[in-house]
Amino acid sequence: MPALLDTSVLIRGSEDPDEEVAISVVSLTELHFGVLVAADEEVRAVRLRRLGTIEESFDPLPFEAAAARECGRLYAAVAQRGGQPRRRAFDLAIAATANVHGVPLLTLNLDDFKVIDDLVDVRVP
């Protein structure tokens, strides 16, 4: 696995099926939430189809003890640098997963990781 996809990449369908990538179980959490809070049935149906495709295409990496420790370190770094780690809870958990596996995080939202870009290898796909 040369890279971990952020949820932003999954939502926009920007992943390249020929590229060897992985996703975090945390992204599935975000995607399930998105389905459940959809504004209307049409949006919900589109999100649900996308989620189904993603779940069929990937075996997500778990969020385990090592990722929890790393996530705590990233939370602390964000707080020490004046950021609000709780607002970025999912992002930090996904970044921690990438760090634990020693792979870059591919995202379409570089600004979400700006405060810790020296601690996480964040790239645009």
Short mmCIF file of C-alpha atoms in Angstrom, two decimals, residues 25-120:
data_model
loop_
_atom_site.label_atom_id
_atom_site.label_comp_id
_atom_site.label_asym_id
_atom_site.label_seq_id
_atom_site.Cartn_x
_atom_site.Cartn_y
_atom_site.Cartn_z
CA VAL A 25 -12.24 2.58 8.66
CA VAL A 26 -12.54 6.18 9.87
CA SER A 27 -13.42 7.24 6.31
CA LEU A 28 -16.24 4.71 6.33
CA THR A 29 -17.51 6.35 9.52
CA GLU A 30 -17.57 9.74 7.80
CA LEU A 31 -19.29 8.32 4.72
CA HIS A 32 -21.98 6.53 6.77
CA PHE A 33 -22.61 9.77 8.65
CA GLY A 34 -22.95 11.60 5.33
CA VAL A 35 -25.61 9.14 4.18
CA LEU A 36 -27.57 9.48 7.42
CA VAL A 37 -27.62 13.30 7.38
CA ALA A 38 -28.35 13.74 3.67
CA ALA A 39 -30.71 16.64 3.02
CA ASP A 40 -33.10 14.65 0.84
CA GLU A 41 -33.73 11.20 -0.59
CA GLU A 42 -31.96 11.89 -3.90
CA VAL A 43 -28.76 13.01 -2.18
CA ARG A 44 -29.03 10.08 0.23
CA ALA A 45 -29.37 7.64 -2.68
CA VAL A 46 -26.30 9.05 -4.46
CA ARG A 47 -24.25 8.89 -1.27
CA LEU A 48 -25.44 5.38 -0.50
CA ARG A 49 -24.46 4.13 -3.97
CA ARG A 50 -21.02 5.70 -3.61
CA LEU A 51 -20.61 4.18 -0.15
CA GLY A 52 -21.59 0.75 -1.46
CA THR A 53 -19.02 0.98 -4.24
CA ILE A 54 -16.32 2.02 -1.77
CA GLU A 55 -17.17 -0.76 0.68
CA GLU A 56 -17.00 -3.32 -2.14
CA SER A 57 -13.69 -1.95 -3.42
CA PHE A 58 -11.67 -1.66 -0.21
CA ASP A 59 -10.81 -3.61 2.90
CA PRO A 60 -10.32 -0.64 5.24
CA LEU A 61 -7.43 -0.36 7.65
CA PRO A 62 -8.60 -0.54 11.27
CA PHE A 63 -8.13 2.14 13.90
CA GLU A 64 -6.21 0.26 16.57
CA ALA A 65 -4.09 1.07 19.63
CA ALA A 66 -1.06 2.28 17.65
CA ALA A 67 -3.27 4.63 15.64
CA ALA A 68 -4.93 5.84 18.85
CA ARG A 69 -1.53 6.72 20.34
CA GLU A 70 -0.51 8.53 17.16
CA CYS A 71 -3.85 10.32 17.02
CA GLY A 72 -3.31 11.57 20.57
CA ARG A 73 0.09 12.91 19.54
CA LEU A 74 -1.44 14.73 16.56
CA TYR A 75 -4.30 16.11 18.70
CA ALA A 76 -1.73 17.49 21.14
CA ALA A 77 0.30 19.05 18.35
CA VAL A 78 -2.78 20.76 16.91
CA ALA A 79 -3.78 22.08 20.35
CA GLN A 80 -0.23 23.28 21.13
CA ARG A 81 -0.15 25.11 17.80
CA GLY A 82 -3.39 26.97 18.50
CA GLY A 83 -5.71 24.73 16.49
CA GLN A 84 -8.91 23.01 17.49
CA PRO A 85 -8.31 19.26 17.34
CA ARG A 86 -11.93 18.28 18.02
CA ARG A 87 -13.05 20.05 14.85
CA ARG A 88 -10.62 17.85 12.91
CA ALA A 89 -11.26 14.59 14.80
CA PHE A 90 -11.84 12.39 11.74
CA ASP A 91 -9.02 14.04 9.78
CA LEU A 92 -6.57 13.48 12.62
CA ALA A 93 -7.61 9.84 13.01
CA ILE A 94 -7.08 9.25 9.29
CA ALA A 95 -3.72 11.05 9.40
CA ALA A 96 -2.70 8.92 12.39
CA THR A 97 -3.60 5.78 10.44
CA ALA A 98 -1.39 6.92 7.56
CA ASN A 99 1.50 7.64 9.93
CA VAL A 100 1.22 4.26 11.67
CA HIS A 101 1.40 2.51 8.30
CA GLY A 102 4.23 4.76 7.08
CA VAL A 103 2.42 5.96 3.97
CA PRO A 104 1.44 9.37 2.61
CA LEU A 105 -2.09 10.65 3.02
CA LEU A 106 -3.74 11.70 -0.24
CA THR A 107 -6.28 14.50 0.24
CA LEU A 108 -8.07 17.18 -1.73
CA ASN A 109 -8.13 19.37 1.39
CA LEU A 110 -4.52 20.26 2.16
CA ASP A 111 -5.68 23.13 4.39
CA ASP A 112 -7.24 20.60 6.79
CA PHE A 113 -3.73 19.39 7.62
CA LYS A 114 -1.75 22.62 7.34
CA VAL A 115 -1.09 22.94 11.08
CA ILE A 116 0.51 19.46 11.16
CA ASP A 117 1.94 19.19 7.64
CA ASP A 118 5.38 18.72 9.18
CA LEU A 119 4.11 15.66 11.10
CA VAL A 120 2.13 13.95 8.32
#
